[in-house]
C-alpha atoms as a printed R data frame, in Angstrom:
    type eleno elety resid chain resno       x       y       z
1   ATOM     1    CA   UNK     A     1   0.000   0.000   0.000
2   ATOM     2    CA   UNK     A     2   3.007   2.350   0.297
3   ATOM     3    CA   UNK     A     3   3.067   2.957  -3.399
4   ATOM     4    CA   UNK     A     4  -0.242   3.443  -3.806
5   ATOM     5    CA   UNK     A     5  -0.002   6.427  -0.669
6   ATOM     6    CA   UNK     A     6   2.810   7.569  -2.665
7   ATOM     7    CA   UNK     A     7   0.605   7.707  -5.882
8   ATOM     8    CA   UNK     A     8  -2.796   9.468  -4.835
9   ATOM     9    CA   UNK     A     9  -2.957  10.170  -0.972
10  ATOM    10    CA   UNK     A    10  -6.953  11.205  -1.534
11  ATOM    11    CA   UNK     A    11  -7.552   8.581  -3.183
12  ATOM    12    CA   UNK     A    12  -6.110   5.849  -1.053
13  ATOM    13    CA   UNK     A    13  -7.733   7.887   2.148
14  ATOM    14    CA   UNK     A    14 -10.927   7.246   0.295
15  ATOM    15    CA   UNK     A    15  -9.932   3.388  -0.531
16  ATOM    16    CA   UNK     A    16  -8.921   2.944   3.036
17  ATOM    17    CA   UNK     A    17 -12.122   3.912   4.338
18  ATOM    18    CA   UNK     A    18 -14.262   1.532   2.361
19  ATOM    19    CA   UNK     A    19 -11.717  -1.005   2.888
20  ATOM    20    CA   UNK     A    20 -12.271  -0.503   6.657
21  ATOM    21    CA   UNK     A    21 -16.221  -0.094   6.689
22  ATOM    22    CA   UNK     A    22 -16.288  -3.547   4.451
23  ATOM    23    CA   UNK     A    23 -14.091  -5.524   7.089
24  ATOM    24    CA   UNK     A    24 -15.948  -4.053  10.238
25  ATOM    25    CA   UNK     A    25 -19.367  -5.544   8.354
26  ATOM    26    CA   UNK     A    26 -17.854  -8.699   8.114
27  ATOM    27    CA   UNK     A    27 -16.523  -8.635  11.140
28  ATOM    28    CA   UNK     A    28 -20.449  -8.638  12.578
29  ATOM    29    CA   UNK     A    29 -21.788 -10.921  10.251
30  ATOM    30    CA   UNK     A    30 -18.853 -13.917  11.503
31  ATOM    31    CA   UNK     A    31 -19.064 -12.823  14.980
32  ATOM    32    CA   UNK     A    32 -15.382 -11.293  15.265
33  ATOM    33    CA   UNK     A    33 -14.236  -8.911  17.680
34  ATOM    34    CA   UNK     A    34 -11.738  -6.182  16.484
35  ATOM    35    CA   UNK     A    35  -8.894  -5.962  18.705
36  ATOM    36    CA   UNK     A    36  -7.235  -2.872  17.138
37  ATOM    37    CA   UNK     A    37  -5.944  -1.421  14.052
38  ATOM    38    CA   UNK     A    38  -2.232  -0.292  12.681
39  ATOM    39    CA   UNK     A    39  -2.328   1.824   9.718
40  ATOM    40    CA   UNK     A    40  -4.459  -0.046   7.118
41  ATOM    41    CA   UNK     A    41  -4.186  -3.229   9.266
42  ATOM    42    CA   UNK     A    42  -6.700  -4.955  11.396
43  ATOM    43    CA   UNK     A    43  -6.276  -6.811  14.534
44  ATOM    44    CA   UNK     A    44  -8.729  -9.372  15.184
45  ATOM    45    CA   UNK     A    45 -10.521 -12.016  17.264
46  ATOM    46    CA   UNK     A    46 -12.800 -15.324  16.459
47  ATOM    47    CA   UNK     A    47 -14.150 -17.571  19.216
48  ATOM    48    CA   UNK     A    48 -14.183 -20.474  16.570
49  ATOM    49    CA   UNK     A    49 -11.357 -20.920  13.748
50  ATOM    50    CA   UNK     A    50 -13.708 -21.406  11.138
51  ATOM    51    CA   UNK     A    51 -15.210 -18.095  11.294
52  ATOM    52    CA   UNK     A    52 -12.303 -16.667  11.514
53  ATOM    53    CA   UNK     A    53 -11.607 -18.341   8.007
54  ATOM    54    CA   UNK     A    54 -14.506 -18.114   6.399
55  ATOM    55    CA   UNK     A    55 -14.445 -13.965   7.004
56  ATOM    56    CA   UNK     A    56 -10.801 -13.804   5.503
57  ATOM    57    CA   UNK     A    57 -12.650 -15.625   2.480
58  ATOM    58    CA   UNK     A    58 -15.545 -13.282   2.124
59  ATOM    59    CA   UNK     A    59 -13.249 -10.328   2.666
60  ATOM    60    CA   UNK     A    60 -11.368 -11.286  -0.309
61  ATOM    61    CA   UNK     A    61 -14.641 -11.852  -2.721
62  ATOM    62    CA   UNK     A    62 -16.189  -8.154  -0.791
63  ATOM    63    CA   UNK     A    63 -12.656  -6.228  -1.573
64  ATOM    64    CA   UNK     A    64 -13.217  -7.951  -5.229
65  ATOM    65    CA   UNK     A    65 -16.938  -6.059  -6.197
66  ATOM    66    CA   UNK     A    66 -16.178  -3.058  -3.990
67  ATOM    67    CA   UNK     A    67 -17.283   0.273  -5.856
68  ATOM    68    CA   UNK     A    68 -13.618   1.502  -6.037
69  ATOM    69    CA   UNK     A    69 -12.781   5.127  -7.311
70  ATOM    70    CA   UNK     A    70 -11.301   4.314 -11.166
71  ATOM    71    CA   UNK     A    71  -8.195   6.138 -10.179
72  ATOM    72    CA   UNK     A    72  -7.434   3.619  -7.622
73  ATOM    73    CA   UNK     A    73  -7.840   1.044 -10.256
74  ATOM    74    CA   UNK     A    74  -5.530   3.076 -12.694
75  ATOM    75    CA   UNK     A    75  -2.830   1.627 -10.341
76  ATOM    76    CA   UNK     A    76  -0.651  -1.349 -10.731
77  ATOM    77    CA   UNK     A    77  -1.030  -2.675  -6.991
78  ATOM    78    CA   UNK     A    78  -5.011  -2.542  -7.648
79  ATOM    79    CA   UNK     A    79  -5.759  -2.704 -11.007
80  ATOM    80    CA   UNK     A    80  -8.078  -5.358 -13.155
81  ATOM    81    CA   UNK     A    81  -6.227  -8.866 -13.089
82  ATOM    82    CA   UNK     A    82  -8.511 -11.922 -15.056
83  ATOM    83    CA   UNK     A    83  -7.574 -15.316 -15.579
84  ATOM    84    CA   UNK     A    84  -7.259 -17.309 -18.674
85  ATOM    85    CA   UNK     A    85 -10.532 -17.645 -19.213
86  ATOM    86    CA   UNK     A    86 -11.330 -14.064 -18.486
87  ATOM    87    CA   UNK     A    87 -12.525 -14.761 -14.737
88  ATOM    88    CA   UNK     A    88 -11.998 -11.926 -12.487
89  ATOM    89    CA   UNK     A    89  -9.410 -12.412 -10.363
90  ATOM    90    CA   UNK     A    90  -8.315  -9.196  -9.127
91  ATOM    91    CA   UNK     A    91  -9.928  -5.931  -8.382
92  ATOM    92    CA   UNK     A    92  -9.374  -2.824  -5.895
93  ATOM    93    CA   UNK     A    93  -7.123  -3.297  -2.762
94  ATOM    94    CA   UNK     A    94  -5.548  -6.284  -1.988
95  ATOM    95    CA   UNK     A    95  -5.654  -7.661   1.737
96  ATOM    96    CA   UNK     A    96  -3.178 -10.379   3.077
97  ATOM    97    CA   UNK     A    97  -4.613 -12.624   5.716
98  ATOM    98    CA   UNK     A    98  -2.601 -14.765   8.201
99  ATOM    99    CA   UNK     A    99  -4.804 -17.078  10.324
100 ATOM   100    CA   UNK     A   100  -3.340 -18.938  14.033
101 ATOM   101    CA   UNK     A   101  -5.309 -20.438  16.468
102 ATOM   102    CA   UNK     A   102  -4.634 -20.071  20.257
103 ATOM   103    CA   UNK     A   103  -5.299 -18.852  23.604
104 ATOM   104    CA   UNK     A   104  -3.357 -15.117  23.951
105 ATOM   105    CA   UNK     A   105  -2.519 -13.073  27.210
106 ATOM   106    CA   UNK     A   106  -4.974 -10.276  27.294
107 ATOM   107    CA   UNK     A   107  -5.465  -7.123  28.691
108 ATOM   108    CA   UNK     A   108  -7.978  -4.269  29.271
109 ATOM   109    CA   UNK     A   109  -5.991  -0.910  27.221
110 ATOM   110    CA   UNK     A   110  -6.277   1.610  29.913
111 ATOM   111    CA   UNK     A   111  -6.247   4.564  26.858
112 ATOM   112    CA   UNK     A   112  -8.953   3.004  24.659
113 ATOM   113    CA   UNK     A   113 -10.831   0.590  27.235
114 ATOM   114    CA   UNK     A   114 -10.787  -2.104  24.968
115 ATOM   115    CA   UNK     A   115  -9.732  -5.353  25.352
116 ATOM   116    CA   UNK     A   116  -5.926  -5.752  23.764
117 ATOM   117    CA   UNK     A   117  -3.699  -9.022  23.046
118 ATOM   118    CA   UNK     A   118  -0.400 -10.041  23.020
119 ATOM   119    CA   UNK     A   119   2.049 -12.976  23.796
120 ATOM   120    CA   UNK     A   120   3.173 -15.964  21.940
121 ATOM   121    CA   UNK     A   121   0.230 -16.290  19.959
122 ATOM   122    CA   UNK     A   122  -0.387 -13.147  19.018
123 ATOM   123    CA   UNK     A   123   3.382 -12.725  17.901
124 ATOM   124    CA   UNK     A   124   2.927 -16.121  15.210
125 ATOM   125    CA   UNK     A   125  -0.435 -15.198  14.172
126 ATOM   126    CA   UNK     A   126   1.982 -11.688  12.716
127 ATOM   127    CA   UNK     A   127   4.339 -14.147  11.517
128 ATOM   128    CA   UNK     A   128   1.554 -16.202   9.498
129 ATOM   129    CA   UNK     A   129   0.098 -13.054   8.156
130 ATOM   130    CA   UNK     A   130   3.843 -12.225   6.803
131 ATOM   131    CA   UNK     A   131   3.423 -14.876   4.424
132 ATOM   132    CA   UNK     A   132   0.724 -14.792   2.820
133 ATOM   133    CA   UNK     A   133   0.355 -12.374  -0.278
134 ATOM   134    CA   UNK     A   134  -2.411  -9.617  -1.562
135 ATOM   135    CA   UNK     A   135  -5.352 -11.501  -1.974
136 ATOM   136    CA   UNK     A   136  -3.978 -14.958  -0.009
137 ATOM   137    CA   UNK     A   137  -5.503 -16.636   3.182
138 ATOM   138    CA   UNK     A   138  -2.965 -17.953   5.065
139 ATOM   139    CA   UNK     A   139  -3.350 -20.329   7.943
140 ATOM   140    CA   UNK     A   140  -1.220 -22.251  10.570
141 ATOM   141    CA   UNK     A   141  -1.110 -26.452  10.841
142 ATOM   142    CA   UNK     A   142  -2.705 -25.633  13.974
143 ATOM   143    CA   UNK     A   143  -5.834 -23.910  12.917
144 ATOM   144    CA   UNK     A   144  -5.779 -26.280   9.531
145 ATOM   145    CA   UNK     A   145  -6.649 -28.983  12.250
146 ATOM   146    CA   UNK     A   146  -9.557 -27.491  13.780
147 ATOM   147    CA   UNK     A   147 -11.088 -27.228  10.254
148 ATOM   148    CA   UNK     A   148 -13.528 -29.643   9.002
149 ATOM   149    CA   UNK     A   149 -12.120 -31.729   6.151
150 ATOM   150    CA   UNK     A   150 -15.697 -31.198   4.257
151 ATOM   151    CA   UNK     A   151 -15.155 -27.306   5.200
152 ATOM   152    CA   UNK     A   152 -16.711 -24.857   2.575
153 ATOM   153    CA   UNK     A   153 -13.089 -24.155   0.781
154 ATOM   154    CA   UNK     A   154 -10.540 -26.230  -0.635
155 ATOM   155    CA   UNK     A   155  -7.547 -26.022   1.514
156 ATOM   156    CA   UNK     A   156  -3.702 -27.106   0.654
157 ATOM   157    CA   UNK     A   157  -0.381 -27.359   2.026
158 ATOM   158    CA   UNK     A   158   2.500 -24.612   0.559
159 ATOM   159    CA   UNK     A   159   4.548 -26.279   2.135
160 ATOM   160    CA   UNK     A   160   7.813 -25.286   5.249
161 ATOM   161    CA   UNK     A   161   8.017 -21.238   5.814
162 ATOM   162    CA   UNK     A   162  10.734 -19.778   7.781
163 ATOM   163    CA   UNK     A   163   8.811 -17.643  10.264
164 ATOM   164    CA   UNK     A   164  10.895 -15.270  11.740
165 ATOM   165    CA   UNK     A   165  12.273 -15.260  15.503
166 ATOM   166    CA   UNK     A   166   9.680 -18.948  15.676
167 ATOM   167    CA   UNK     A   167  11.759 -21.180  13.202
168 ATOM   168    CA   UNK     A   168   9.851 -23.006  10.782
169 ATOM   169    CA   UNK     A   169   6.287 -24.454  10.369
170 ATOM   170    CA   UNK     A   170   4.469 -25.639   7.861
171 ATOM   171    CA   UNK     A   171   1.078 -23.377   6.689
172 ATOM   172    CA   UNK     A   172  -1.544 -23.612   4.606
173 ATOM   173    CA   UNK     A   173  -3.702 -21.457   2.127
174 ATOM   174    CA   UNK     A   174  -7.563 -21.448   1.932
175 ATOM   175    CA   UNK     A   175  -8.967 -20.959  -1.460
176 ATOM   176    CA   UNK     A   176 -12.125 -19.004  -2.370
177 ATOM   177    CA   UNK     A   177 -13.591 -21.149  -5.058
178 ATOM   178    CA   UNK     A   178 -14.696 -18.683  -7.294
179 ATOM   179    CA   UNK     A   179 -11.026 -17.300  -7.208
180 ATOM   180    CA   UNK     A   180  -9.282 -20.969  -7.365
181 ATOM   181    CA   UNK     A   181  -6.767 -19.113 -10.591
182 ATOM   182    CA   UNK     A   182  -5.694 -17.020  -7.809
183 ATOM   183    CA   UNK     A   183  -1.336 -17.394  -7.776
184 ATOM   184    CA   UNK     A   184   1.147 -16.469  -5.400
185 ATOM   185    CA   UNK     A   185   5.091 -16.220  -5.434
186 ATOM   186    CA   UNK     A   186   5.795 -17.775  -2.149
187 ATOM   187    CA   UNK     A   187   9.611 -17.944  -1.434
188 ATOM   188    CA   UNK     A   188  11.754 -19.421   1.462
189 ATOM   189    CA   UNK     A   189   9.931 -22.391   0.963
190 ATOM   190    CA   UNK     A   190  11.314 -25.161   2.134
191 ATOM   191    CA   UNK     A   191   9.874 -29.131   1.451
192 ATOM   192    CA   UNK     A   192   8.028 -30.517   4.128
193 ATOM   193    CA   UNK     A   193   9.525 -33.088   6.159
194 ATOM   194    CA   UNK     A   194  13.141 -30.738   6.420
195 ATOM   195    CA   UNK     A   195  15.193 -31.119   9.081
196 ATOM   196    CA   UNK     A   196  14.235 -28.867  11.623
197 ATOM   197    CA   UNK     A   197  10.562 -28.044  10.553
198 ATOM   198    CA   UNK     A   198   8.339 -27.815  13.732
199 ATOM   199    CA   UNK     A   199   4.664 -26.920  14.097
200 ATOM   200    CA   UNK     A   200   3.775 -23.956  15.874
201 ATOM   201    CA   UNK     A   201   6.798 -24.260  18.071
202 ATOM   202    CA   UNK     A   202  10.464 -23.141  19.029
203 ATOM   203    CA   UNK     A   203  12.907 -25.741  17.296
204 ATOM   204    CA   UNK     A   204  15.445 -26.702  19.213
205 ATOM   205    CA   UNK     A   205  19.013 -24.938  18.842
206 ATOM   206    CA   UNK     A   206  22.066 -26.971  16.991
207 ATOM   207    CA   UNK     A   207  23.626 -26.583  20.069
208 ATOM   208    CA   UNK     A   208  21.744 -27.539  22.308
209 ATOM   209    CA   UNK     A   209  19.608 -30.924  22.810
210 ATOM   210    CA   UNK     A   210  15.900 -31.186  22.147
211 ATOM   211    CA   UNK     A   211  13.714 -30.367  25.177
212 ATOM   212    CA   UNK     A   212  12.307 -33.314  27.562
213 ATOM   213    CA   UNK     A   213   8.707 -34.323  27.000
214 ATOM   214    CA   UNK     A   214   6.793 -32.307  29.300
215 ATOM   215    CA   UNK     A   215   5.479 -34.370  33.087
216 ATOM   216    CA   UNK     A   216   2.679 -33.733  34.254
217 ATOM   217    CA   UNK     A   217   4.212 -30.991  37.236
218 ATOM   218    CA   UNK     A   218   5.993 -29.935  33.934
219 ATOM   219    CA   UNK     A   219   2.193 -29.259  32.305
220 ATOM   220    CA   UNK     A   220   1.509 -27.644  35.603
221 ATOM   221    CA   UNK     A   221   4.214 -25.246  35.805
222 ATOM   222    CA   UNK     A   222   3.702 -24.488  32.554
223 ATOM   223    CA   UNK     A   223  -0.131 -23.096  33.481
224 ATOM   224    CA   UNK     A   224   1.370 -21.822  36.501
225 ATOM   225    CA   UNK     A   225   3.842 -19.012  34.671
226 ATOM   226    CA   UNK     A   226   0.813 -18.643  32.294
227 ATOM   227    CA   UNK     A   227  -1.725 -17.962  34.962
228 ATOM   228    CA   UNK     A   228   0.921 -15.643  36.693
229 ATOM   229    CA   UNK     A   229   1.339 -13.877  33.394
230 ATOM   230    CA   UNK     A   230  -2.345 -13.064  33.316
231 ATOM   231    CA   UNK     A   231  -2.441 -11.876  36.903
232 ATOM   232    CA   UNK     A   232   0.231  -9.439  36.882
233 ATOM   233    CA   UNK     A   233  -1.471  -8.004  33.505
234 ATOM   234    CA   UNK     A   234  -4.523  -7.807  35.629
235 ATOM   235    CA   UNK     A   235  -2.927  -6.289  38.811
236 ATOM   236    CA   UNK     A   236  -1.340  -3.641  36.179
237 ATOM   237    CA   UNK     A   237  -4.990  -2.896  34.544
238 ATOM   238    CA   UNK     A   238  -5.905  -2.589  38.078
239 ATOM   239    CA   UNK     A   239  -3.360   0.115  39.704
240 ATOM   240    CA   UNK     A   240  -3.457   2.155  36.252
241 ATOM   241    CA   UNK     A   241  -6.829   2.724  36.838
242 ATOM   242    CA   UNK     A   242  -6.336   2.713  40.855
243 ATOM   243    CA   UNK     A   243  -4.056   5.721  40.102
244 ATOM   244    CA   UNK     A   244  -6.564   7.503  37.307
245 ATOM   245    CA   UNK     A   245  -9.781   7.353  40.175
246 ATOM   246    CA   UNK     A   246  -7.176   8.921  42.804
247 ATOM   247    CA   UNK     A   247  -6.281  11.473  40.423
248 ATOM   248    CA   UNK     A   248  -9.668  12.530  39.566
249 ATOM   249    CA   UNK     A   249 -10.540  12.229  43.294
250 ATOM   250    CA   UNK     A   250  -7.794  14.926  43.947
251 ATOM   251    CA   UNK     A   251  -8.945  17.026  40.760
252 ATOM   252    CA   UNK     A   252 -12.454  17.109  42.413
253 ATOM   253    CA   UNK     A   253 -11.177  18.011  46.130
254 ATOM   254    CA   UNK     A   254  -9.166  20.686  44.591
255 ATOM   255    CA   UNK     A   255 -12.270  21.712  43.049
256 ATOM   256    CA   UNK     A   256 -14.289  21.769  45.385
257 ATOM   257    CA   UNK     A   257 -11.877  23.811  47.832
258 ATOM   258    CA   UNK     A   258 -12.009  26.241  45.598
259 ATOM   259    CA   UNK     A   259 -15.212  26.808  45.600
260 ATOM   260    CA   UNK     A   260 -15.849  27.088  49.153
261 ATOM   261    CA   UNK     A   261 -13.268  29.556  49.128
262 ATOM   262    CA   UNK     A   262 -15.090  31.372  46.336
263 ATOM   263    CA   UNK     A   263 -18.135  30.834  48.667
264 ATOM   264    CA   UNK     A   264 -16.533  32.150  51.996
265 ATOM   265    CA   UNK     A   265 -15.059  35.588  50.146
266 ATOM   266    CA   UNK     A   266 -18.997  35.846  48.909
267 ATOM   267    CA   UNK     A   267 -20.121  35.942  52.081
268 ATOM   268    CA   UNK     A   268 -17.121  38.249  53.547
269 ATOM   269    CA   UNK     A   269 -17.772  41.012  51.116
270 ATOM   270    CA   UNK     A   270 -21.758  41.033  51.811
C-alpha cells in the first residue's frame, strides 16, 4: 500500500475507508471482535477458527466487487487482473490474511478501554500473516486442524516457511472457489519433512539438545507461569486505573476547595 499512498494520498484515504467499513461488516456478520488497528491493518478475534476463516474468504470476494474510485484502479497494486478464461481475479485493494489459532494473554488498554492481546500467539499469528500475499488466506497447521475436512473451501499445504524469531512451520492457504486461478510467489519455501521443521513451536538450537517431553508438574508449571502472566497483567490494569480514580478524586477536592473559598469571600464582602 506504500506505493499506492505515494501515488494518490486522496484517493487511497478514500480506498482505506471503504476497505475498513467492508471488514468491520464482516466482522459482525462472523461474529469477530476487532482488537485494534495499525495503519491499514486490522487486529482481530474469532471464538471459533472457522469463522475466523470463512471472514478472511468473504473479505477477499467483498474487496473484489467493492465500488472503487477508477483512479485507484488506474494503479498497478489494484488494477483489473482476469484469468485465462477471463474470470476476475483481481480488483481494488488487496488484503493479506494470516490465520493462528490459540489462547493469547490479554489485557484491558487503559487509553482506549478495549480489550488488547499479546504474547506468543499473538506474535505467530503476525508471523503467518507475513506470508501470505495480496489476496492470499494464510493459515497455521494448527488452525488447519480445527477445520472440518468437508469445510466450505478447498484447503492445501504450501509447504515449510521460515517464520521469523519462531523457526519453521508448515502453513496452509484457503482458497475461495470462485477465485481458485488465484497465484502467489511464495519464497523461502522449504519441502516438508526438512530437518528442523516444527509446528507452531520453538525448534530446538544446533547446540543444544531437544527439550524433555513435558510431566505432568511440567504441564503444571507451565499453566502456573501462564496464569501468573495473566495476573500481573490484571494487577497492572488494576493500579493504572487505581491511580486515574485517585487522580480525579484529587482534581475534584481541589475543586471543590475552591469553591468554598469562592463561597466564603462571597459571604465576607456582603
Amino acid at each position: 500500500s506504500t506505493r499506492q499512498w505515494e501515488a494518490d494520498p486522496a484517493v487511497m484515504e478514500h480506498a482505506l475507508g471503504m476497505h475498513n467499513d467492508i471488514i468491520r461488516g464482516l466482522l459482525d456478520e462472523h461474529s469477530g471482535y476487532e482488537v485494534k488497528t495499525e495503519g491499514d491493518a486490522f487486529m482481530v478475534a474469532f471464538s471459533e477458527t472457522a469463522n475466523a476463516v470463512r471472514c478472511g474468504l468473504a473479505i477477499q470476494r467483498a474487496l473484489l466487487d467493492a465500488p472503487w474510485p477508477d483512479k485507484l484502479l488506474e494503479n498497478a497494486d489494484s488494477q483489473v487482473v482476469r484469468g485465462d478464461d477471463g474470470e476476475l481475479l483481481y480488483r481494488g485493494l488487496r488484503v493479506r490474511v494470516g490465520i493462528h489459532t490459540g489462547e493469547p494473554i490479554y489485557a484491558r488498554d487503559p487509553i482506549t478501554g478495549r480489550m488488547d492481546y499479546f504474547g506468543p500467539m499473538v506474535n505467530r499469528s503476525a508471523r503467518v500473516e507475513s506470508r501470505s500475499s495480496g489476496g492470499q488466506v494464510v493459515i497455521s497447521k494448527l488452525s488447519r486442524s480445527l477445520l472440518p475436512d468437508d469445510f466450505d473451501a478447498p484447503i492445501s499445504s504450501i509447504g515449510i516457511h521460515e517464520l521469523k524469531g519462531l523457526g519453521q512451520a508448515e502453513l496452509f492457504q484457503v482458497c475461495e472457489p470462485a477465485l481458485a486461478a488465484r497465484t502467489f510467489e511464495m519464497d523461502a519455501r522449504l519441502p516438508i519433512g526438512a530437518e528442523g521443521a516444527g509446528d507452531d513451536k520453538l525448534p530446538p538450537t544446533p547446540s543444544s539438545p531437544a527439550p524433555p517431553p513435558l510431566s505432568a508438574s511440567d504441564a503444571d508449571l507451565v499453566a502456573l507461569k501462564q496464569l501468573r502472566k495473566q495476573r500481573i497483567a490484571d494487577k497492572w490494569w488494576r493500579t493504572s486505573l487505581k491511580k486515574k480514580v485517585e487522580v480525579l478524586e484529587a482534581e475534584l477536592a481541589k475543586s471543590q476547595a475552591k469553591i468554598r473559598q469562592m463561597r466564603f469571600l462571597q459571604a465576607a464582602k456582603r
